[in-house]
XYZ file of C-alpha atoms in Angstrom:
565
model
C 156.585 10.364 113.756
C 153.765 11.375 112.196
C 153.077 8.321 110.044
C 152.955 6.276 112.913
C 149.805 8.365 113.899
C 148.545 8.241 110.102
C 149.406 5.419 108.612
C 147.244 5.866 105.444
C 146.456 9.663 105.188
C 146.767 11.986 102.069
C 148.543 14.708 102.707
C 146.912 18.236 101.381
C 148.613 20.777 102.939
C 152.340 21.737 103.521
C 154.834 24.774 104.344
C 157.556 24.961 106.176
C 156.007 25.056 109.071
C 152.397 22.965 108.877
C 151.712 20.037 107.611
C 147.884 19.046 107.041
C 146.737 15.717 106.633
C 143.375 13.627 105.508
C 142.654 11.395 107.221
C 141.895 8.275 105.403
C 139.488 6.350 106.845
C 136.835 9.343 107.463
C 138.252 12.075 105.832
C 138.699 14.472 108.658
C 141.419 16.922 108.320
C 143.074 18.200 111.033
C 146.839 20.588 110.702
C 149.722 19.980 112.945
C 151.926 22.756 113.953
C 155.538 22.107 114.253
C 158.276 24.652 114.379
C 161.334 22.342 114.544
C 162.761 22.471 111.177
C 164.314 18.783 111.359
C 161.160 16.905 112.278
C 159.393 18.516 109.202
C 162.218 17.769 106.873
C 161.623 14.339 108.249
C 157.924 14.473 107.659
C 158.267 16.024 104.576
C 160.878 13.246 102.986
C 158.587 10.571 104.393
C 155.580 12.062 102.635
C 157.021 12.473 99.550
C 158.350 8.701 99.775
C 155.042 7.855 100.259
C 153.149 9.689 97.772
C 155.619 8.644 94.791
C 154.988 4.428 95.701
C 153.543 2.957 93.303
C 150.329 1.751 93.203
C 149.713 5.322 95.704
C 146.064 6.241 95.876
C 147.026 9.827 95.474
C 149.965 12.423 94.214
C 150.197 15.743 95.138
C 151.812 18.895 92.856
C 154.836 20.406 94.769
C 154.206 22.592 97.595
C 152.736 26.136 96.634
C 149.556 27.623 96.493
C 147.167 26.339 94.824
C 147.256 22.754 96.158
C 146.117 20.182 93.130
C 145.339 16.454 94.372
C 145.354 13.677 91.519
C 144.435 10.297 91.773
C 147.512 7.927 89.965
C 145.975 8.235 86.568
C 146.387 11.794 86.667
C 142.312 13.126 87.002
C 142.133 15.731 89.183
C 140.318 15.518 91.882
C 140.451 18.963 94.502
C 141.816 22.101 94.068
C 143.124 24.591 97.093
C 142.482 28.025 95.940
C 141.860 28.085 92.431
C 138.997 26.853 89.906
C 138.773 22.787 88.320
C 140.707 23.304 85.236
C 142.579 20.651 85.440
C 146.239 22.141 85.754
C 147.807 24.915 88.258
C 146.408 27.771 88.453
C 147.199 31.153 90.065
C 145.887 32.224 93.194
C 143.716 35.724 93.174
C 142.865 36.379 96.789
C 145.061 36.334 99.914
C 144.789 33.313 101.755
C 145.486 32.238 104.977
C 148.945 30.113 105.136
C 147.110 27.916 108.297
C 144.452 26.923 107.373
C 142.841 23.609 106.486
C 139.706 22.116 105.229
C 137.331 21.650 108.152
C 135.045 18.163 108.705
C 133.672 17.174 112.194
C 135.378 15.266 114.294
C 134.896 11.626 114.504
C 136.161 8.801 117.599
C 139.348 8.342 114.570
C 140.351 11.704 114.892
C 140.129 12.227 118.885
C 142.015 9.275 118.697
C 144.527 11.335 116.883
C 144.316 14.578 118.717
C 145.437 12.206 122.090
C 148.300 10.359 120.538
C 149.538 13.740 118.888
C 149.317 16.076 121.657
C 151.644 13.255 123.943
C 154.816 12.512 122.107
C 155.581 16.351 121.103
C 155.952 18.880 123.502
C 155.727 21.718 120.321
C 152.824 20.494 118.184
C 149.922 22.990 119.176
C 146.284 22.966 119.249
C 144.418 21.253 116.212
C 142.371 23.876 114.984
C 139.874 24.007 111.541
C 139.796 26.157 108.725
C 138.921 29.535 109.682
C 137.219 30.064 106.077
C 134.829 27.593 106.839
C 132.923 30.397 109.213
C 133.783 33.340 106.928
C 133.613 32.464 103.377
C 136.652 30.792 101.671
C 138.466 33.950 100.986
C 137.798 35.419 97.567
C 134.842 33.045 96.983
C 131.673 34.325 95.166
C 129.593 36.021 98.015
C 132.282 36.407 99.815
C 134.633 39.901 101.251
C 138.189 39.602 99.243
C 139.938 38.983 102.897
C 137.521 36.341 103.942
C 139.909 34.288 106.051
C 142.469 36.073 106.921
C 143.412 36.749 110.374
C 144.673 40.258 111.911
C 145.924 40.789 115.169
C 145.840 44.537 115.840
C 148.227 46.399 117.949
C 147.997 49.632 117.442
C 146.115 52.735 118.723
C 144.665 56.630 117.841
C 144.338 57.035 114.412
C 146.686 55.696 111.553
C 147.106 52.118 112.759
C 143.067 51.851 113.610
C 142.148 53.759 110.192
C 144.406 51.057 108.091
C 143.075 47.684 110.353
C 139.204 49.316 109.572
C 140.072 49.020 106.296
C 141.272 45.511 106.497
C 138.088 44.547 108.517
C 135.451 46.433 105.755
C 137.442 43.965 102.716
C 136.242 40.817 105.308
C 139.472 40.149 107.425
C 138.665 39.292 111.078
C 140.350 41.823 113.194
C 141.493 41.444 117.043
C 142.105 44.896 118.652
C 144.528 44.320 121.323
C 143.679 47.042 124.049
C 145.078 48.208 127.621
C 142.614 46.556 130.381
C 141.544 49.648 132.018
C 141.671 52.551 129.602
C 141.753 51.140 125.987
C 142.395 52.582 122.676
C 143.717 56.801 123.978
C 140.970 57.803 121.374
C 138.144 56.445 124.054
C 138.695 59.165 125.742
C 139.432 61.814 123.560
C 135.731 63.964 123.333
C 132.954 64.903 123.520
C 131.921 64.485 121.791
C 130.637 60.950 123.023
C 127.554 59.519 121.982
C 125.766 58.723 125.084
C 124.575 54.902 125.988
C 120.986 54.331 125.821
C 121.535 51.079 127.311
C 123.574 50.250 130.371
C 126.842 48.480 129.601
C 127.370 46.318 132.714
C 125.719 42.837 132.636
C 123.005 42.906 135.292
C 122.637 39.230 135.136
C 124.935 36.428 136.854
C 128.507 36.639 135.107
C 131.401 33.935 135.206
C 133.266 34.561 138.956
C 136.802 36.399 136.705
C 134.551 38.877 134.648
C 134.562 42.628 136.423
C 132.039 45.099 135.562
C 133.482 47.857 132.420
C 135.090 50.707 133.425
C 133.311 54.007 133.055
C 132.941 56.111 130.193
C 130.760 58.906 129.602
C 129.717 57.342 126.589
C 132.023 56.177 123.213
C 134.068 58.676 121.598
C 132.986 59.961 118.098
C 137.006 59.815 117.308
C 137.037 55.925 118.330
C 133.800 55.126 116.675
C 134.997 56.715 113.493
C 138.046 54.193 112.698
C 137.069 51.247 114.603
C 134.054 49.053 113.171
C 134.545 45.423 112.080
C 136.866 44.508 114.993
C 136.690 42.562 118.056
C 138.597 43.584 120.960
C 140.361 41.897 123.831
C 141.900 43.750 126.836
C 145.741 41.754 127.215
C 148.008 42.971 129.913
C 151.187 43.398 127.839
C 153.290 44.441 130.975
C 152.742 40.777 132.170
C 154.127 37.569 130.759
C 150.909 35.849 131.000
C 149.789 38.250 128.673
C 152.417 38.241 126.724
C 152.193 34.923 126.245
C 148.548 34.963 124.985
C 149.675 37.717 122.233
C 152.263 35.085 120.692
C 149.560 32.470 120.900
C 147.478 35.008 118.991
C 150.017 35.933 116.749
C 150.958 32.321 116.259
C 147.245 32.320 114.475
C 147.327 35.550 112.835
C 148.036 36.569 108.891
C 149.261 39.669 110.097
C 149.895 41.391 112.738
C 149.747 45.683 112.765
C 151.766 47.271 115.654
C 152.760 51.289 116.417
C 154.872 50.958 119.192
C 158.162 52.763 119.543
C 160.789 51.040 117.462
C 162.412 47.798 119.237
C 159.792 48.063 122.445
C 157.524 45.055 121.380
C 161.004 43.273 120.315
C 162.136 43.546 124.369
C 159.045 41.948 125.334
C 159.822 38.968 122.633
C 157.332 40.376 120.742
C 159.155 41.590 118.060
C 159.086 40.065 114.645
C 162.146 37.739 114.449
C 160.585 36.844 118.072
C 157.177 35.766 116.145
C 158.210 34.767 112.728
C 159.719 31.712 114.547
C 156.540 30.129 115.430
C 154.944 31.570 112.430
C 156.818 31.967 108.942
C 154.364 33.196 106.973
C 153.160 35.993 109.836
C 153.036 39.604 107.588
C 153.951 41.474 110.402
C 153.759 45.816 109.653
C 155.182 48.592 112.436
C 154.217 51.918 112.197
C 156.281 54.656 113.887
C 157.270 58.403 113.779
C 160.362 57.893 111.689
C 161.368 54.479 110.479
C 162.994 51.667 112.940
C 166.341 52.438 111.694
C 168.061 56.244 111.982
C 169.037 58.836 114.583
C 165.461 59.535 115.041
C 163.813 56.287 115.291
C 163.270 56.024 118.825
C 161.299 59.355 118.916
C 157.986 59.161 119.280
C 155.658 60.000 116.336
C 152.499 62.961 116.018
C 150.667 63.626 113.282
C 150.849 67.482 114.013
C 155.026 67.220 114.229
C 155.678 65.374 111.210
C 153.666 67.652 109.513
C 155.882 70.629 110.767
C 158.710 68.264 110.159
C 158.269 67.436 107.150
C 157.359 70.117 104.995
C 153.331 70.122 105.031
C 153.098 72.778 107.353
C 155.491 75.286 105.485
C 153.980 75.072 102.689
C 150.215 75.259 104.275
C 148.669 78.468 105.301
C 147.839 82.049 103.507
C 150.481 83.572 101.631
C 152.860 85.978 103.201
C 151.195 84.392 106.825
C 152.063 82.067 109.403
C 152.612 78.134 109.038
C 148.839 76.369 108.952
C 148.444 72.550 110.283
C 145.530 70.806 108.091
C 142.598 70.144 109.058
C 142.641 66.803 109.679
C 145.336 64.438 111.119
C 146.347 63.712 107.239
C 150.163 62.573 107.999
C 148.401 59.857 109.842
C 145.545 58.999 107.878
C 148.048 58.586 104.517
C 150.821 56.242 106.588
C 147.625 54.064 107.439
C 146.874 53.885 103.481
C 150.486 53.122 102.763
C 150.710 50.514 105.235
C 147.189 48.803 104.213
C 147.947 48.310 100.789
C 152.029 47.173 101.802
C 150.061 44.220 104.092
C 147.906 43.497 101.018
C 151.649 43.342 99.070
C 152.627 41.073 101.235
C 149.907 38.747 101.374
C 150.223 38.406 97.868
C 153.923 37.387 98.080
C 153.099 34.918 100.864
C 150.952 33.197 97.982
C 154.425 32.647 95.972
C 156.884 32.302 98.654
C 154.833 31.020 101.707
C 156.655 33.623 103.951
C 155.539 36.619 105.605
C 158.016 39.518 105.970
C 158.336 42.732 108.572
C 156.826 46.059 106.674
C 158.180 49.287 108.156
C 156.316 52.255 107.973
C 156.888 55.678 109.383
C 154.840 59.074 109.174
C 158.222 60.735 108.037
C 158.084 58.689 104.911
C 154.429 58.737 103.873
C 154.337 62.595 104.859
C 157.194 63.062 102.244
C 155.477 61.164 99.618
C 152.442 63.307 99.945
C 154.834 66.653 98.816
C 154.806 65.503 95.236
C 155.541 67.868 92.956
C 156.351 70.290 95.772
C 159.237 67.979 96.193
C 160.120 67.011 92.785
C 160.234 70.970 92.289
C 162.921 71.007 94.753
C 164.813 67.636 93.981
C 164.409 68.196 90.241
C 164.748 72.396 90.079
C 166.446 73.237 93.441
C 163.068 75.298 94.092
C 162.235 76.065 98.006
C 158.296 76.283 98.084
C 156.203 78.221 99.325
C 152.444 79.223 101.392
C 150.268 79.874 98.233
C 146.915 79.829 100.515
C 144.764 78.151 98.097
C 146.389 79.497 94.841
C 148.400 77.097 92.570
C 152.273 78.173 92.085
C 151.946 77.124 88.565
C 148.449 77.394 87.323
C 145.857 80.805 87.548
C 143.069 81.109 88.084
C 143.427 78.206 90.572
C 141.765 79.188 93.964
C 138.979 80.335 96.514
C 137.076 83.362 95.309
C 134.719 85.442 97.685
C 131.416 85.655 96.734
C 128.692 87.928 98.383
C 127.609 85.151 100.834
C 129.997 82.775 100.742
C 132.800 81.092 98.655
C 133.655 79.086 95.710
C 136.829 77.218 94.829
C 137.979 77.692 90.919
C 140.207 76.201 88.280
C 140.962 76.900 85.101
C 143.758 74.998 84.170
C 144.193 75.736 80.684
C 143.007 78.734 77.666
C 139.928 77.100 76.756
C 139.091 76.669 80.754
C 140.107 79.971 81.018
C 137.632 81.236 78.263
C 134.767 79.861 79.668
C 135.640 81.593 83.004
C 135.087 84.899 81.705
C 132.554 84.078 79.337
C 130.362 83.216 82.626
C 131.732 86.233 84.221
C 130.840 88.827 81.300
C 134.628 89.352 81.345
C 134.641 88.238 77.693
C 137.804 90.603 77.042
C 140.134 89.107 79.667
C 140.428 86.079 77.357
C 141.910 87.734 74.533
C 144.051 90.228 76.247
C 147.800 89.442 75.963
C 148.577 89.407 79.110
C 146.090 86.755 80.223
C 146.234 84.853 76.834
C 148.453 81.777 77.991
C 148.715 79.978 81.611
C 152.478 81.211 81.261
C 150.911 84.973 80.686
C 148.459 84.509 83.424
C 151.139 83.345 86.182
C 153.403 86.297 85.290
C 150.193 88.487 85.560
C 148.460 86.748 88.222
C 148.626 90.217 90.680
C 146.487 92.461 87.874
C 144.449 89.180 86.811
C 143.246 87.960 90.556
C 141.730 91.406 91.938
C 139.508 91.642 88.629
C 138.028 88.247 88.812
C 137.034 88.808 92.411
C 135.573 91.575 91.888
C 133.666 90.064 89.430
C 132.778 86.966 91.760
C 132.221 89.166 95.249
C 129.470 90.872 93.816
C 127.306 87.834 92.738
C 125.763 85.285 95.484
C 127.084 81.707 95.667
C 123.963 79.850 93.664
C 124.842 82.307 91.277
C 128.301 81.869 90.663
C 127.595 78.185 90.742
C 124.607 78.686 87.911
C 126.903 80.637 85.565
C 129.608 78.026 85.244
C 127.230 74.886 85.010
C 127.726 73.063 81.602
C 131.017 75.264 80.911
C 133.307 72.161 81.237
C 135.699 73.638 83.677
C 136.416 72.733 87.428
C 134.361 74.806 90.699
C 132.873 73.892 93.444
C 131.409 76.008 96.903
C 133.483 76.157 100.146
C 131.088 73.662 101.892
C 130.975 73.279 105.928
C 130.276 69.822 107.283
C 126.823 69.666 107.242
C 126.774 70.946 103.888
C 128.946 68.055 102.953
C 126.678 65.625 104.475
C 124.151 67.035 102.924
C 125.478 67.206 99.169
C 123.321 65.212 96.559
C 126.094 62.854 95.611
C 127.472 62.058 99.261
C 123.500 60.653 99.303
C 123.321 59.277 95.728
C 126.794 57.282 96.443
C 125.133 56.207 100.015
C 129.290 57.376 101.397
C 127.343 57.511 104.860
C 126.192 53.963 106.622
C 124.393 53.323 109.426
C 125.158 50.785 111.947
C 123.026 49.731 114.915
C 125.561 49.759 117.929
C 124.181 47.203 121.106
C 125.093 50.187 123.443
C 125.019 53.648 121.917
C 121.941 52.680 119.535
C 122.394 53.375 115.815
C 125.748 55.475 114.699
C 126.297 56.831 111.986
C 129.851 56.526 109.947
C 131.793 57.409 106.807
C 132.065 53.962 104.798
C 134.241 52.740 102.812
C 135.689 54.912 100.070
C 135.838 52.139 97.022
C 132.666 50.677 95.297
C 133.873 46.989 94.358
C 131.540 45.518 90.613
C 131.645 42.296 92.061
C 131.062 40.474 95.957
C 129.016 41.502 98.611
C 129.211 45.126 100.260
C 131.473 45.698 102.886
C 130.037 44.476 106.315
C 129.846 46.988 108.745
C 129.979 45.728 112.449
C 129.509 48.140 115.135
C 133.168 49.178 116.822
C 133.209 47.444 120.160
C 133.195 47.876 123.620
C 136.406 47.776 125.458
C 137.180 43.872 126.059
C 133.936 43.376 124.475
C 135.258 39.748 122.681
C 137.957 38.948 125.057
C 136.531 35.436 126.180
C 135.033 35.038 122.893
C 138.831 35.066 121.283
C 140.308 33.174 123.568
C 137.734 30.402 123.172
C 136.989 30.682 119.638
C 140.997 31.129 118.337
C 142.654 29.580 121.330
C 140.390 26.989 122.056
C 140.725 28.005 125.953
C 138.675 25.700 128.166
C 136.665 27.249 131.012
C 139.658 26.536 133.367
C 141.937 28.114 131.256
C 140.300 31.345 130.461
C 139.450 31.871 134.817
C 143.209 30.627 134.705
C 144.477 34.001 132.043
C 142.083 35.786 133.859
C 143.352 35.376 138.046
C 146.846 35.574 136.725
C 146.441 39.352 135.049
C 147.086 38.316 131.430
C 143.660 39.470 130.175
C 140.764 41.365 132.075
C 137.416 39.668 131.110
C 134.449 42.456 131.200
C 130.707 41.097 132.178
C 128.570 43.318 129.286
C 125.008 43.133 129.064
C 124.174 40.277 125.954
């Protein structure tokens, strides 16, 4: 079929599920989507009759990533994804499995798009190369997921925090959110940081946008794990929105989702649903416990799984009552589990040219965070314990009192140990036999602990921290937030960024936690307004004419906002 419509085209671009083609004459190159396995078979034996005739302008190395294209004698003459060197060469980066080289359009290739779009009901939208606006991804000046496409499902705090993540490495990232009341973290303050320019558009806006809902302001928890996205308010409950989420999806790299296990699958938006239409889709669920199990319907909390699993018993003073940590941790390490499990599997995409489902669960990553708590217990058959901030097997290895304050201090081994009470004038502790060895200090920790407190409680903080300067051994004070903000390396490693917001005026945030030798810095976009880019997306990915966005809009698949420009 399709070599009637391109009778002498190189093809530069195949999977099991697009084929790309040049076309000859003008060299426009459009892709064709086709998700009926025995037309591509079909197009795929044709091509490869037609690339191995002789006297062919052009061969092409089997499909994988990168794509080489030879003229007959051999010469190479472009390379998909790797450097000239005249063979195949690996692939570093992740790179989108849709995409193709972009050229405008000439009167040859509309020609095309007509005579395509009429004989098969399945081919979709021509669309170009999305690395063609980003930065080919992994090129030089360009973020490592330049290119690559994430559709984002997922709300509160471990989904957002690992989708940020994706968005400060370069990935474009599409927040799906509830029409009316977004992301549940919108909500969740003060405090909010209060507009200091009105939201609602005050000029004419298209007849289906509706003024934003209300807030008091945005929520320092949303603005804190939501920059570098754009967001789109979808009415999942309907199947006109429903449908624009697989046409999203159909476009996506990956897809992050922390619904309850088999919920997005009843709307036929699960991934065997999706991975029809799009075989290399990476697509990662996060839940409370797993999608498999008698638990893996429940719904997951940071605060539970932490009782759940173990963190809480073992957090808190000793001899006192269970402590939940300060911060939503369960939460924040599934997201970092399930970031670098979609970067994973965007590397074995590059070999296999298939996406796979990742399941992640705050059970799991909260276990992996007991470490050798657990391996105590798995290993030894040892329950743990609440230690405070004491170390079960090291001493001295905790929070000391000082006059004014506190200070946290290790000293993990003799020599450590030395220095300690060299600093403290407690030269005598080191050599007596019952502090002489870790072991010794462990079994003695009740007679060693009261006399190095006494030693610290008397002395202010700046002193404490002046006597064991240059010693070579670990301390640090028991800082508050501000004092953390304030600390001379948080500003020497510039951790804090500043972003100009359109609404809220400048906020600022924590960036990212990785310094990178080589490439630009992480971009830092301001988190958006709720349906901020919904009509953007659906023209920009979809290609949605003005008729068809008024169309999504009257029949409750998406709400389109009017915001001030």
């Amino acid at each position: 079929v399709l070599e009637r419509w391109l009778p002498r085209d190189v093809i530069v671009w195949c999977d099991p599920y697009n084929v790309t083609y040049r076309i000859g004459d003008h060299g426009t190159v459009y892709t064709v989507f086709e998700d009926k396995r025995g037309l591509l078979e079909s197009v795929k034996k044709s091509v490869a009759e037609k690339i191995s005739r002789p006297g062919s302008d052009f061969v092409i190395s089997p499909y994988t990533t990168p794509v080489v294209i030879r003229s007959a004698d051999g010469v190479e003459i472009s390379r998909r994804g790797g450097a000239s060197t005249g063979g195949p060469a690996a692939i570093t980066t992740p790179m989108s499995v849709n995409s193709a080289v972009h050229a405008s359009p000439t009167k040859g290739a509309n020609d095309l798009r007509r005579s395509a779009m009429s004989p098969l009901r399945h081919v979709s939208t021509f669309r170009p190369n999305r690395s063609t606006h980003s930065g080919a991804a992994g090129g030089e000046g360009q973020l490592p997921l330049a290119g690559i496409r994430v559709l984002d499902l997922t709300r509160v705090l471990a989904g957002p925090f690992c989708t940020m993540m994706l968005g400060d490495l370069g990935a474009e990232v599409i927040k799906v959110e509830h029409p009316q009341r977004g992301d549940d973290t919108r909500a969740w303050g003060p405090p909010f940081k209060e507009y200091v320019r009105a939201p609602a558009a005050t000029g004419p806006t298209p007849p289906y946008a509706q003024p934003p809902p209300p807030f008091p302001g945005e929520s320092a928890y949303y603005l804190c794990v939501n920059r570098n996205k754009q967001s789109v308010t979808i009415d999942m409950k309907c199947e006109a929105g429903r449908q624009i989420v697989r046409e999203l999806a159909r476009r996506a790299d990956v897809l992050v989702e922390n619904f309850v296990p088999g919920k997005l699958a009843a709307m036929g938006l699960g991934y065997e649903n999706l991975r029809r239409e799009n075989r290399g889709l990476v697509y990662a669920s996060i839940s409370g416990y797993g999608a498999t199990g008698p638990y893996r319907t429940r719904p997951g909390y940071d605060v539970i799984v932490e009782a759940e699993a173990g963190l809480m018993h073992i957090t808190g003073e000793e001899g006192g009552p269970p402590v939940k940590v300060g911060v939503a941790v369960t939460d924040i390490v599934t997201g970092l589990h399930t970031h670098s499990a979609i970067l994973a599997a965007l590397l074995a995409r590059q070999r296999t040219g298939h996406g796979q489902h990742l399941d992640a669960s705050l059970l799991q990553a909260q276990t992996s965070l007991l470490a050798n708590v657990a391996s105590n217990y798995l290993i030894g058959g040892q329950e743990a314990k609440r230690w405070g901030t004491r170390h079960a097997s090291i001493a001295p290895y905790q929070v000391f009192a000082t006059a004014d304050g506190a200070v946290c201090i290790g000293a993990g081994n003799d020599t450590q140990f030395a220095s300690l009470c060299a600093a403290l004038d407690l030269r005598h502790l080191a050599v007596d036999p019952r502090f002489a060895t870790n072991a010794a200090r462990v079994a003695s920790r009740a007679t060693l602990i009261p006399l190095l407190e006494a030693a610290v409680g008397r002395r202010s903080t700046s002193d404490v921290l002046r006597l064991l300067e240059g010693r070579g051994m670990p301390f640090g004070p028991v800082n508050n937030i501000a004092q953390t903000f304030d600390h001379p390396q948080v500003h020497a490693r510039g951790i804090v960024r500043q972003i100009d917001h359109p609404f809220v005026g400048p906020i600022r945030v924590v960036g990212p936690a990785v310094e990178y030798s080589a490439g630009p810095p992480p971009r830092a976009a301001p988190p958006p307004m709720l349906g901020q880019h919904t009509e953007h997306v659906l023209r920009a990915v979809l290609g949605y004419s003005d008729q068809q966005v008024a169309a999504a809009a009257h029949a409750g698949g998406v709400v389109v906002y009017g915001y001030n420009r």
